[in-house]
Amino acid sequence: MNHDAQASPADTAPEMSWFAWGDPDKATELDPGLRDLIARVLRTDPRAMPPVPEERVELPASRLDERLRAEFAGIVGTEHVRTDDPTRLRHSGGKSTPDLLARRAGEAVPAPDAVLFPADHDQVERLLALCSDEGVAVVPFGGGTSVVGGLTPLDGGLAAVVTMDLRRLNRLISLDRTSLTAVLEAGVRTPHAEAMLAEHGLTLGHMPQSYEYATIGGYAATRSSGQASAGYGRFEDMVVGMKAATPRGTLEAGGHPASAAGPDLRGLLVGSEGTLGVITEVAVRVRPRPEKVVDEAWSFPDHATGVDALRTLAQSDVRPTMARLSDETETFVNAALGGREAVPGCQAVLGFEGTEEEVEARARTVRATMEAVGGTLVGPDPVAHWRENRFNAPYLRDTLLSAGILAETLETAASWSDLLPLYRAVVAALTEALDDDESGVLVQCHVSHTYATGASLYFTVATGAGDDPAGRWGRAKRAASDAIVANGGTITHHHAVGTDHRPWMTRELGPLGAEVLRAAKAALDPRGVLNPGKLLPDA
Amino acid sequence: MNHDAQASPADTAPEMSWFAWGDPDKATELDPGLRDLIARVLRTDPRAMPPVPEERVELPASRLDERLRAEFAGIVGTEHVRTDDPTRLRHSGGKSTPDLLARRAGEAVPAPDAVLFPADHDQVERLLALCSDEGVAVVPFGGGTSVVGGLTPLDGGLAAVVTMDLRRLNRLISLDRTSLTAVLEAGVRTPHAEAMLAEHGLTLGHMPQSYEYATIGGYAATRSSGQASAGYGRFEDMVVGMKAATPRGTLEAGGHPASAAGPDLRGLLVGSEGTLGVITEVAVRVRPRPEKVVDEAWSFPDHATGVDALRTLAQSDVRPTMARLSDETETFVNAALGGREAVPGCQAVLGFEGTEEEVEARARTVRATMEAVGGTLVGPDPVAHWRENRFNAPYLRDTLLSAGILAETLETAASWSDLLPLYRAVVAALTEALDDDESGVLVQCHVSHTYATGASLYFTVATGAGDDPAGRWGRAKRAASDAIVANGGTITHHHAVGTDHRPWMTRELGPLGAEVLRAAKAALDPRGVLNPGKLLPDA
């Protein structure tokens, strides 16, 4: 095997803002056109809703005593055990709107008692054994991008809680060019992974909206799906093998191209969100970097026609690498944000990646399919605009939040048969919950990932924050989640469970399914120190 | 959803022979040409080794008492609780060479104390609850095609063991033509499933060698892979959702086209071989029946060039639906069996299925790829011969066994980097174990399933039975299995674990992985009645 361990180039992504998504230098002002649109559609005037200054944020005092600090330091080194408030604040949760509202208000923000920065699998495993012995809860932390409360430092009734930041696990451990697999450490962020793979002409092809910050381990732990999943697959489809540290030792899963040797333990680790172990290494399938990318936007007279077109593509043997379809509202808003004239109907963006000749042939075949099902070719421009802004929506959310506008997303997936009724039910539930005396509401949606058997729906909701923004959003989220599970949808297609979707998980897994997962957890984490309060409802 | 429950056409597959594979009417005599080939290659003369007459087979007496028989009958009806010897003999194991050798010799054949024929999920669940209460072991039985000892009626130290034959669970429960999914009961055999789907213009596309007998539930329970897996995927890739009965109640897994709602319980049920529950229903992805099939055989100057060609195809975006490559020995033997002139080098069979225009375009692209990597087009004839005989190898094995020749298969999968060294190691191990004073040995192999990251190897071994056929084969199987795991292979790519691969499973799963599975089993099957002695090594 041509496995070459390789030194890692520096990972230079900036630290994320403590109260907002991403790079603080990328924060933007509210565009006047958008201000007008909001006033008109939401019947509410933007108002300043700034975060409190960082020094006003109230964090609980660290409960880490000197003995335990010395034990941690003995494993990872003194400088890798942090209890200062800036570090604890930046590990006090993820990036959901409820997370951000709490931190921006600055009142009683939960915080880990310490943040640990292990260097490798062995240190992670020793830390977990120690935490289990001492009864200290552990929250694994990759890119910090959770939007479902997956990073909230809950102590689960234990004496303390530490967050384990995996950024130092950032190496490409090995690469097998013949078999097109790479072993990456869990803390590698996507741009860093792509840079290391690009040196060998390879790519992972995983491009979720969290791309700039999210990590390889986080993708595996949350069953992530990237924007080009039609061509590259979901992250779980890329996972050849995994290594996790648990309080009981090392658990490895998969590793062969295929096997019939009993149940697939990858199915247990993928999506376990740090409750069964800390994923430390992932062997992923990689691909040659595409020689050519062809982009095309298509329009459809209405949403149902567009959904049928995407279904036809997903069920055919010749498919695009990326396919997304906006509903009428999102098509209108996208045109307005892009400074383009609004057109009636719905717009889809398609992308094709591959070798020169193969991409052209594929695009030709798809073009014929799209025309046959009622599509009209628009051209590449809307896709170019989408590509430029594909990672920026979270920044816009922060800008809106500072202007007193809640803008949040939620998502699901269902069979093609259930998709449109589910779509209508969720739009109705969100509208019912949020269109009131305080504000109007805008609900837009796109089909973001397609499969032969169904697709995902990704909703964006904007409404005035009102007097109780957290309560307002909480009511809407519950109404939407109830509508999702009542109409054949999964509670989450790619955002994962965390704390926010936990109340719906017994229904999702069935009571016996939940019990099996609890039994697996008890075998790996007998003291229950791994990410308590996440994913699995208590019995 | 357009789910239409549908009455089931009769499943008319004949009962399998008690001492051989398949339909007794299809048994064949040894071809004189093959007799000559054997004498020459194996340095051994065929000799008659017939099975004992059925009435001479010694079965242990049934331990089922009248009270328990009445309890079973209360659930499934009196006529569906069978304790007669012919029924028990036909459920006394699977179709591995050790299974057949034992039954053909007729001495102390293990047998279930009763065979139960439940009609639906509810009856299965009630039977399991009763067996758990009474401490009776349960062996689920689909098509009876296991070649790894998965059906041996071991009682695991319990008071009795029953085999649960699922042939009455034979309905197409629902069909969603829009989403291209079908819900089939576990006992549906493949030709029956295909007949029901064909009425709607659909196909499953799963064609393993056991096709004529194997069942939908068995495929899921054993992580089966069909001959057209390059195009249709492994069976686990087709599973959208599953329903299983356990002693603790019903466990459902999956059901959505994709989800991030925690770990994927399908990963636990698929490959569980009846140790965690009895799979009763499977929702599968289906496809439109192909309009056109194009077959092409290709030849390569040597094995390594052929393997590189298959790797190039598996890693490209344009692939055949089926791709298999024989090594030099198998290429020679196939030509001899097919009455064709032997050509030097290795031969591959490729198949393309799809719509008229799509298939031609795909075959053209693949042709260019194959020529570029050193292949020479042979034409369709060898593929036609292969298709005609694709399900017949097990019959030939029985013919050979009756002539005193062991002919058995074993298989593995590994990364492309590991494939050729693994191949050489297994050939050497089998040759070392079997080439002796009693007989020579013939070892041939084909790459039967390809993936972007690796491929499977399927070995066929022929050797004289000698004085102790079971011991002779057992030594060779152990040597090959040790060579497989020592050289980066999985202990099984699609035959599953059963009793035969169980000794290698702790190494395959790791000790902690095995412990997690035991914990899951304890949650679902606290008395340990489900298929004891299979799959999972004891702690």
XYZ file of C-alpha atoms in Angstrom, chain A residues 8 32-33 54 76 91 132 155 157 169 183 228 240 244 299 307 311 347 354 389 431 439 452 454 470 502 504 526:
28
model
C 0.176 18.959 7.896
C -30.898 49.016 2.235
C -32.730 46.975 -0.405
C -17.990 40.355 25.637
C -2.208 16.952 27.217
C -16.879 26.694 23.598
C -15.120 8.357 33.250
C -23.008 18.250 32.810
C -25.769 15.869 36.775
C -5.988 16.289 15.509
C -7.199 8.598 6.554
C -22.967 18.133 -4.165
C -14.726 3.629 4.570
C -13.175 6.231 17.970
C -36.780 27.435 -14.493
C -40.039 18.656 -8.013
C -37.256 13.289 -9.181
C -35.636 27.999 -10.337
C -15.972 15.367 -13.858
C -22.596 33.088 -1.758
C -46.967 30.628 9.109
C -44.630 40.517 12.687
C -33.856 7.861 -6.029
C -36.994 10.927 -2.041
C -36.187 32.787 21.965
C -34.033 15.112 21.045
C -38.672 13.702 18.688
C -20.887 3.043 31.587
